[in-house]
Coordinates of C-alpha atoms in Angstrom, one line a residue:
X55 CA 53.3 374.5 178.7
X56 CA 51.5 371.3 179.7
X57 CA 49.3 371.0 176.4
X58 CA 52.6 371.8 174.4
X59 CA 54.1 368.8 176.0
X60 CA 50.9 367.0 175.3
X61 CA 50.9 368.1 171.5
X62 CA 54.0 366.8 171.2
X63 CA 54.1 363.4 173.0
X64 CA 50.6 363.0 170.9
X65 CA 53.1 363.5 167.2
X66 CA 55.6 361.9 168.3
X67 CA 53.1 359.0 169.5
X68 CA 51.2 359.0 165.7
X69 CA 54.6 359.0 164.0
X70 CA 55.6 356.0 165.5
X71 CA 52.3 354.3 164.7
X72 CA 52.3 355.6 160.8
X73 CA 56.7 355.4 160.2
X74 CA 57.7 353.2 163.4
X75 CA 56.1 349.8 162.4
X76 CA 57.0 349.2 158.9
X77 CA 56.1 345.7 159.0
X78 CA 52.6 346.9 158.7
X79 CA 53.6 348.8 155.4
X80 CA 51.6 348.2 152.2
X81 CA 53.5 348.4 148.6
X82 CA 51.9 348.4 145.1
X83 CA 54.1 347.6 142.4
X84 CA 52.3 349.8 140.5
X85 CA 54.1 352.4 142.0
X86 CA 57.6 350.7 141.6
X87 CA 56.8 350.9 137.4
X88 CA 55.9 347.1 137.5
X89 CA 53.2 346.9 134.9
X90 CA 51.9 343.5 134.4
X91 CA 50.4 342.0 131.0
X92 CA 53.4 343.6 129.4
X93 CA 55.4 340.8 128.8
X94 CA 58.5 342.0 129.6
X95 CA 60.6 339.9 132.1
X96 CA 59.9 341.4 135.7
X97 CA 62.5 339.0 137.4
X98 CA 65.0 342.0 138.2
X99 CA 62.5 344.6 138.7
X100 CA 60.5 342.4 141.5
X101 CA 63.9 341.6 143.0
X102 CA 65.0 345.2 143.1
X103 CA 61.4 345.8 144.9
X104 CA 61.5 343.3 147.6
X105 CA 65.1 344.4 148.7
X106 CA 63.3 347.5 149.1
X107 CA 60.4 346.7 151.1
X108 CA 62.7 344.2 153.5
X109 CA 65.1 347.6 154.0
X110 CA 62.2 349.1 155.6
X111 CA 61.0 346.9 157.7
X112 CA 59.4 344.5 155.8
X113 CA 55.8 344.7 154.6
X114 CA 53.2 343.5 151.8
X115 CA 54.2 343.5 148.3
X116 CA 50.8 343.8 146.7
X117 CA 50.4 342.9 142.9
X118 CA 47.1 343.6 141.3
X119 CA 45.7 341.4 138.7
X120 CA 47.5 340.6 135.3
X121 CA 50.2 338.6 134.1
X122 CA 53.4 339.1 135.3
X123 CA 57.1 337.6 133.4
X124 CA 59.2 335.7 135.5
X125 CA 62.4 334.3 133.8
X126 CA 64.4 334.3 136.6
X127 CA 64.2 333.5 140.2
X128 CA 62.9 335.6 142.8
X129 CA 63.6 336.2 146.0
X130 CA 61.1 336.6 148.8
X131 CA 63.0 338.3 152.1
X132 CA 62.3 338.2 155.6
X133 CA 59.3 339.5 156.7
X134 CA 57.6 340.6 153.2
X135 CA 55.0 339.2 151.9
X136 CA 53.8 338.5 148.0
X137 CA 50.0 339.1 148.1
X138 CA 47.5 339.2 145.0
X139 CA 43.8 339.7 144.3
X140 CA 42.6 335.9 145.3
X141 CA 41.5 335.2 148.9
X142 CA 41.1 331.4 147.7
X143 CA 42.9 329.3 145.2
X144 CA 41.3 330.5 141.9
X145 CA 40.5 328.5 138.6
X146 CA 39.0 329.8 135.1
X147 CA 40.3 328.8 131.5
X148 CA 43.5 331.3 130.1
X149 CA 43.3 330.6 126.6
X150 CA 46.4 332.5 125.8
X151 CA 44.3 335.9 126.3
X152 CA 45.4 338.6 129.2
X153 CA 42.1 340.3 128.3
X154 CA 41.0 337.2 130.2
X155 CA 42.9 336.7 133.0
X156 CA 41.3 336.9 136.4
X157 CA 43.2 337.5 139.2
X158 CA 47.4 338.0 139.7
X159 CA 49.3 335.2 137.9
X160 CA 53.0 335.3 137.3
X161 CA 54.2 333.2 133.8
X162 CA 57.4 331.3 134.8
X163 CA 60.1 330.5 132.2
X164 CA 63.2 329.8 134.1
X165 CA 64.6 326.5 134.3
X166 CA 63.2 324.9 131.2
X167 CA 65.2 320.9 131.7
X168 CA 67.0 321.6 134.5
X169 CA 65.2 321.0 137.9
X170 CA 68.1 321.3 140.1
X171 CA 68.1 325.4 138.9
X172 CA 66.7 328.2 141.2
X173 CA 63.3 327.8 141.9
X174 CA 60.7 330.4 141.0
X175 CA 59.8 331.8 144.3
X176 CA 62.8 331.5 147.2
X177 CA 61.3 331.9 151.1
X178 CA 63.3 333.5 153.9
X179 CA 62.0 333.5 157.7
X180 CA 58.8 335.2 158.0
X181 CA 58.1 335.5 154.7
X182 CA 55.0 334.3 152.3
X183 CA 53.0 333.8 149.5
X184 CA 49.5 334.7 148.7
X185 CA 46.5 335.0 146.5
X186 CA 48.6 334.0 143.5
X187 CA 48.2 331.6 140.4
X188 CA 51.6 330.2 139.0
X189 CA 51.5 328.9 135.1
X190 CA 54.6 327.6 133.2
X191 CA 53.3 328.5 129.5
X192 CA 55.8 326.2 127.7
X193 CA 54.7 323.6 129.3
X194 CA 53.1 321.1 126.9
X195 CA 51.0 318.2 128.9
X196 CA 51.6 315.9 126.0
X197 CA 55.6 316.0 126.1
X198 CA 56.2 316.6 129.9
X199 CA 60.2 318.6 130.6
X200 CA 61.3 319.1 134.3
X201 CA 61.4 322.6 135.6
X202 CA 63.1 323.4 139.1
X203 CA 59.9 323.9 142.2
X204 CA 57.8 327.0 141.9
X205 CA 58.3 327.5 146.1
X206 CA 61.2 326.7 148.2
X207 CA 63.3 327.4 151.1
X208 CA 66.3 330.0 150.0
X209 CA 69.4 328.1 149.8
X210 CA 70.8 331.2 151.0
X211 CA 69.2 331.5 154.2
X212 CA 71.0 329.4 157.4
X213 CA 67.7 329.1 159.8
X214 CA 64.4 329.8 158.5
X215 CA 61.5 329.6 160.6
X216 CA 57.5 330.3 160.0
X217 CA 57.5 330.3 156.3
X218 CA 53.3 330.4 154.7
X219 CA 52.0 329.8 151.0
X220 CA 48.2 330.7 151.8
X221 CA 45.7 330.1 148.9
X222 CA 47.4 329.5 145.7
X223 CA 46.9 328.2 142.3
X224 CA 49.7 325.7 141.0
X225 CA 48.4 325.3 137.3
X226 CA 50.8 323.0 136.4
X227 CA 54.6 323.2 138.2
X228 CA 56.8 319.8 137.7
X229 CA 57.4 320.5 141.5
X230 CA 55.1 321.8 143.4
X231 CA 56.5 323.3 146.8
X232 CA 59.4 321.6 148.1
X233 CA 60.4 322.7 151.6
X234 CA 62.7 320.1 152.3
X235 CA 65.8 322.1 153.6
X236 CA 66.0 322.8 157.5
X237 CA 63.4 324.7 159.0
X238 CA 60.6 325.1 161.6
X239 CA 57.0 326.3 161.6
X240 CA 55.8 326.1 157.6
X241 CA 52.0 326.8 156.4
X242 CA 50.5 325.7 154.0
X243 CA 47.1 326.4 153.7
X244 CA 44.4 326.4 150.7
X245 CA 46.4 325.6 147.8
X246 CA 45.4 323.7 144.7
X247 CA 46.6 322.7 141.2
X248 CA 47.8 320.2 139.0
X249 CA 51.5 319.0 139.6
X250 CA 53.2 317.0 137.7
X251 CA 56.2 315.3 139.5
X252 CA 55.8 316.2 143.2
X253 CA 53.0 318.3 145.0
X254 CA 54.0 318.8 148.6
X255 CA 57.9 318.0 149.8
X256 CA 58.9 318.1 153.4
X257 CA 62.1 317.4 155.0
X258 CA 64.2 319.0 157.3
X259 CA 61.7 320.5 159.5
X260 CA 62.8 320.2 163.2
X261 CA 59.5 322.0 164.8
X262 CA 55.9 321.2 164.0
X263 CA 54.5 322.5 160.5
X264 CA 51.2 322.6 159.6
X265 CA 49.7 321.8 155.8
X266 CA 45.9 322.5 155.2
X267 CA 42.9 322.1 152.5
X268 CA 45.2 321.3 149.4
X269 CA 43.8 319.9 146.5
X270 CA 45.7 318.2 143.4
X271 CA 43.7 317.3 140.1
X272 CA 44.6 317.7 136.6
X273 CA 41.5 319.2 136.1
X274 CA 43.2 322.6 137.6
X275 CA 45.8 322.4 134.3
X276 CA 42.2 321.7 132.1
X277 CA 40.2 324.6 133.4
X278 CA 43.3 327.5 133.1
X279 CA 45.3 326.4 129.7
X280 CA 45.2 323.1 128.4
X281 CA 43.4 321.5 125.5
X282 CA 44.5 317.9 127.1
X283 CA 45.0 316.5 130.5
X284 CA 48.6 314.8 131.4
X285 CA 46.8 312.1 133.1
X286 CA 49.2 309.2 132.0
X287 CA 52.4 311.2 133.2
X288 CA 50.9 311.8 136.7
X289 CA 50.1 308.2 137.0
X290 CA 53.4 307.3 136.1
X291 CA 55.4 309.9 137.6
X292 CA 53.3 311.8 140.3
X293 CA 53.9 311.7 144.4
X294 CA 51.2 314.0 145.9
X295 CA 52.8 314.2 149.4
X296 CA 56.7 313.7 150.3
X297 CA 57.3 313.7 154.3
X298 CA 61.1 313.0 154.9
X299 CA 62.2 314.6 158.2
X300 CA 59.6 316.1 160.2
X301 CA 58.2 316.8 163.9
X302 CA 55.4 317.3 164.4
X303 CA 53.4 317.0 161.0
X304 CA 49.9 318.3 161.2
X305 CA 47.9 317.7 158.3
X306 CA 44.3 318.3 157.1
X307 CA 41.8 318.1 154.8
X308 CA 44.4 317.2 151.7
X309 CA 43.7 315.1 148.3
X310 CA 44.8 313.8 145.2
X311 CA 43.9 312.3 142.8
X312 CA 45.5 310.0 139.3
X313 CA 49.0 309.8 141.0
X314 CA 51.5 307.2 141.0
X315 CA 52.1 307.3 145.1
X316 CA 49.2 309.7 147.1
X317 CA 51.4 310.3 150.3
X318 CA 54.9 309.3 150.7
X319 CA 56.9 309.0 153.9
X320 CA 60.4 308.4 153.6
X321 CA 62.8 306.8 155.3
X322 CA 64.1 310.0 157.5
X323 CA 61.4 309.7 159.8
X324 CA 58.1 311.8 159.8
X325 CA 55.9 311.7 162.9
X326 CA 52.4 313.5 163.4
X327 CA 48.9 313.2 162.6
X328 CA 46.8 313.7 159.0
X329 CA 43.3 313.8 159.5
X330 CA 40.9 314.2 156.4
X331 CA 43.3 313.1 153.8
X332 CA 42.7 311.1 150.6
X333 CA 44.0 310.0 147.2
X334 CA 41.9 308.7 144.8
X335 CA 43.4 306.5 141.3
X336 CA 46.5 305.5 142.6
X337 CA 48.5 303.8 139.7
X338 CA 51.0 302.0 142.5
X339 CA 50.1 302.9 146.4
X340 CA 47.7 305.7 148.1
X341 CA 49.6 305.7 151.2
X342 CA 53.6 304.2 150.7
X343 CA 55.1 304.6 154.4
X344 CA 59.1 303.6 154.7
X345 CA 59.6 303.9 158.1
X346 CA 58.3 306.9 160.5
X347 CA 59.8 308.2 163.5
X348 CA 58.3 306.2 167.0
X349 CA 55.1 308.4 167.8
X350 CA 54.1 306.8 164.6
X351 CA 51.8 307.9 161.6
X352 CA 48.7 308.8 163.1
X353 CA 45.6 308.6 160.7
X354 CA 42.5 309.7 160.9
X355 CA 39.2 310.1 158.6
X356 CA 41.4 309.0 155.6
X357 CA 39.7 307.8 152.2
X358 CA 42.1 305.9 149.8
X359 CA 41.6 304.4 146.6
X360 CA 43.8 302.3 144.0
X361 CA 43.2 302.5 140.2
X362 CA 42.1 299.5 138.3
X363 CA 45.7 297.2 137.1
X364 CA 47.8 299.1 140.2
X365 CA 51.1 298.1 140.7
X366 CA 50.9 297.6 145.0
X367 CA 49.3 297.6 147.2
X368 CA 46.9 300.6 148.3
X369 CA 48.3 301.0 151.4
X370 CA 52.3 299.9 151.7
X371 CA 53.9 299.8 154.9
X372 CA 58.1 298.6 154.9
X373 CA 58.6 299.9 158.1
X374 CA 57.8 302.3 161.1
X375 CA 54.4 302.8 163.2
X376 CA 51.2 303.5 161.6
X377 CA 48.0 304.1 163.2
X378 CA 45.3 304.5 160.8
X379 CA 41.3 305.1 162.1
X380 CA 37.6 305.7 160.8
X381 CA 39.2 305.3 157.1
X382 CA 37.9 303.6 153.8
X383 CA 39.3 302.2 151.1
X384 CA 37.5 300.9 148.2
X385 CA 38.7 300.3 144.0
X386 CA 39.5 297.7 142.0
X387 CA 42.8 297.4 143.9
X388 CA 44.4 293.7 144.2
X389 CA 45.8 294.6 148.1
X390 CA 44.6 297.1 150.6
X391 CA 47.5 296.3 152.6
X392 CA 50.2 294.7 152.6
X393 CA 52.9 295.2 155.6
X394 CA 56.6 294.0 155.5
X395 CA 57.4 295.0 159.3
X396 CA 56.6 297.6 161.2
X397 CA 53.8 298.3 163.6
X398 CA 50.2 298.7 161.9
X399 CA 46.8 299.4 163.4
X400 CA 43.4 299.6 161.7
X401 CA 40.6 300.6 164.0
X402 CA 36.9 301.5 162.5
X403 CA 37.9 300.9 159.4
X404 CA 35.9 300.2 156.0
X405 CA 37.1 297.1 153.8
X406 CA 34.9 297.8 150.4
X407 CA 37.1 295.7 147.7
X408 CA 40.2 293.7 146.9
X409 CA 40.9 290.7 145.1
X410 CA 40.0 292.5 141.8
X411 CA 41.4 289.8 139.6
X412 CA 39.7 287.0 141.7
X413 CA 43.0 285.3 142.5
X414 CA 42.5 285.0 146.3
X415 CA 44.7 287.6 147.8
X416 CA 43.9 288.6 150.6
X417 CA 43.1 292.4 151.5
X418 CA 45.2 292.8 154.3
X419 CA 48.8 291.1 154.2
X420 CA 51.2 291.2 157.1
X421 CA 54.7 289.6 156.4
X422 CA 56.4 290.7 159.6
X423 CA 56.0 292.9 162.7
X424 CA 53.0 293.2 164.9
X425 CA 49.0 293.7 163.1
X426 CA 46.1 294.7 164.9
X427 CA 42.3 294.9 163.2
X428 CA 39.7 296.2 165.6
X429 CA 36.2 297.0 165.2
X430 CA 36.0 297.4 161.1
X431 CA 34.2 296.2 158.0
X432 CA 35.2 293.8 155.3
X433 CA 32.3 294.1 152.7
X434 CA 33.5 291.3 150.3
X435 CA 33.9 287.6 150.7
X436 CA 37.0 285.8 150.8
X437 CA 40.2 285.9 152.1
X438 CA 40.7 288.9 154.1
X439 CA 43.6 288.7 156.1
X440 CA 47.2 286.4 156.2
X441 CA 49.3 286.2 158.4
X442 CA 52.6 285.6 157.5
X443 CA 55.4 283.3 159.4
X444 CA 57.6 286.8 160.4
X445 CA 54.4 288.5 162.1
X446 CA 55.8 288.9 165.8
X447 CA 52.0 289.6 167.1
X448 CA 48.7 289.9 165.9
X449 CA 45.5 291.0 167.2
X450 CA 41.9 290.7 165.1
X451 CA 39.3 290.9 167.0
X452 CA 35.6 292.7 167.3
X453 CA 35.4 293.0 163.3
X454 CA 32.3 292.1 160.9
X455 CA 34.0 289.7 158.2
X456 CA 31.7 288.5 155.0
X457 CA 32.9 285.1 155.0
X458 CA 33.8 282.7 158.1
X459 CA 36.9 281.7 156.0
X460 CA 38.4 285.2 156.9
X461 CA 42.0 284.5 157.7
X462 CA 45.0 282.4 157.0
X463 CA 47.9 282.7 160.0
X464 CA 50.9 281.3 159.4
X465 CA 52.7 283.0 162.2
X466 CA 54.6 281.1 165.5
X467 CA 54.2 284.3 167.4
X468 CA 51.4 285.3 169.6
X469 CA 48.6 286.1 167.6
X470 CA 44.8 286.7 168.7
X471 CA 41.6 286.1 167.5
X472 CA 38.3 286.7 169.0
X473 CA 34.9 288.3 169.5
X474 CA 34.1 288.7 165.1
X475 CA 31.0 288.3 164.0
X476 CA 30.5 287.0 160.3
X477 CA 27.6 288.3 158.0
X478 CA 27.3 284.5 155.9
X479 CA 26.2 283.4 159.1
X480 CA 23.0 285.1 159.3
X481 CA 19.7 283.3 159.3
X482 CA 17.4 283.7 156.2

């Protein structure tokens, strides 16, 4: 009697590991008559899928490699999971061929001029996106047309929480991944490609998301489809990084490079800290900061640099606190900095170039609110620093300058200046 009771505890134990926990069910669409390369629209059919797999419990949706026909919108429930062949964001030239495709890559269509239409991929709680590559074929780099973002938040969900896009190709989306409705805990983690209009949005997020190793170049569009680059519509159009609203940012390890603005932070307030982050060929500002919530912008490791004839300044600060540390910047920019209020810090920091049109501006402007430079490097000679009549507080001190005639101050507050050494005043 006692084994019998054994025996059957033991089933009834295995059943609940193989049909209790579906969450940790596995789906081919294979098996669901999906067949990719077939270039029939799979909009419906992936839809119908999904609704499946979230019925049961949730699970991963795999999608072996191929091209897959998306004219629709689809719609990525709780707790499933889009998976394909790549563990890391993949790049190889497309050509037009399926024979040559390598790895899983869906071909969107929907919302040719219209950006405000469903986006291609919508995230509920718990769900994500992985191992894909994401390619709008009638998308011409020489006559640019807005298409709605190829990942967002689901307009239909009320409270979405620990959403992930995990190494992913964006060939060449207008908007990249625009998770700017409110939500907690997003991931974004190994993604690269070649947007066109906006790379990264986030607003709305209320609990501390996290964005890692994402890389934007046009190169991505070069090496997959294109027989030209869209270089002059990024520079004129392109913002790498929108933070509106958010707690908590933490960012790492994220470039771009030939935008118009490399990271923007709006006025909604962001607060958090970015360490490892660059943008490279800025056509108007690397680092454009409208105000910030009070813990500030903190920034760390950072390398920024403006393209040749820029528009601003490399790094453009209207408002809010921004902390910036062990960064460079370097180009033929005009302005490093320029800072209408606010409060600004640059500690360890490397000054390579400014003044590119030798007209004497300065490389770091402050027109209002408080300054400090501490311990960092200005490489070129001439004017580094002025100090306008609005600036509340300044404080310059332990830097190596390249000229004595570092500084103009202009300013009635309380501004201080002490203990900088200057390299024209070495002995020969």
């Amino acid at each position: 009697m006692k084994m019998r009771i054994i025996l059957l505890l033991l089933i009834a134990f295995c059943g609940v590991i193989l049909f209790g926990n579906a969450t940790n069910a596995f789906f081919n669409v294979l098996d669901f008559n999906v067949v990719p390369n077939d270039e029939k629209d799979d909009t419906k059919a992936i839809n119908d899928i999904i609704k499946r797999v979230y019925e049961s419990g949730g699970g991963v949706l795999y999608f072996p490699a191929g091209v897959y026909t998306v004219m629709g919108s689809v719609e990525i429930l709780p707790n499933v999971t889009i998976q394909g062949v790549w563990q890391t964001p993949h790049g190889q030239e497309y050509l037009g061929m399926t024979d040559n495709i390598k790895g899983t890559v869906f071909a969107a269509y929907g919302g040719r001029n219209n950006p405000y239409d469903e986006p291609l991929f919508n995230l509920y709680s718990s769900s994500s996106i992985r191992g894909i590559t994401i390619f709008y074929p009638e998308q011409d780099p020489f006559d640019i047309v807005p298409y709605p973002p190829s990942i967002a938040i689901s307009k239909k969900a009320l409270s979405v929480k620990s959403i992930s896009v995990e190494n992913v190709t964006l060939v060449n989306p207008y908007i990249g991944i625009d998770f700017s409705r409110p939500h907690e805990l997003h991931y974004i983690r190994n993604v690269f490609g070649c947007p066109l209009k906006v790379g990264v949005k986030i607003d709305g997020c209320t609990d501390i998301g996290r964005i890692e190793n994402v890389h934007f170049n046009p190169n991505f569009w070069t090496f997959f489809a294109s027989p030209g680059r869209p270089i002059g519509y990024m520079s004129e159009n392109l913002i790498g990084f929108i933070f509106g609203r958010s707690d908590w940012e933490y960012v790492l390890n994220t470039f771009v490079w030939g935008a118009k603005i490399g990271y923007e932070f709006e006025s909604s307030g962001c607060n958090g800290n970015f360490v490892g982050i660059g943008a490279d060929w800025c056509s108007q500002s690397s680092l454009l900061v409208r105000d910030t919530q009070a813990p500030g912008i903190l920034i760390v490791n950072g390398e920024f640099v403006n393209a040749s004839n820029c528009s601003g300044p490399t790094v453009d600060v209207k408002a809010g606190n921004v902390f910036i540390s062990n960064s460079s910047f370097w180009g033929p920019t005009q302005q490093i900095a320029s800072i209408s209020n606010g409060v600004v810090v640059f500690s360890t920091c490397n000054f390579l170039d400014w003044d590119s049109e030798n007209s004497g501006v300065p490389a770091i402007e402050a027109k209002g609110g408080s300054l400090i430079v501490q311990g960092s490097h200005f490489a070129k000679k001439g004017l580094a620093i002025y100090i306008g009549e609005k600036v509340k507080t300044a404080n310059i001190f332990g830097n190596v300058f390249n000229d004595s005639h570092f500084m103009i101050n202009k300013s009635n507050g309380d501004v201080e200046i002490g203990l900088n050494s200057f390299l024209n005043h070495l002995k020969k």
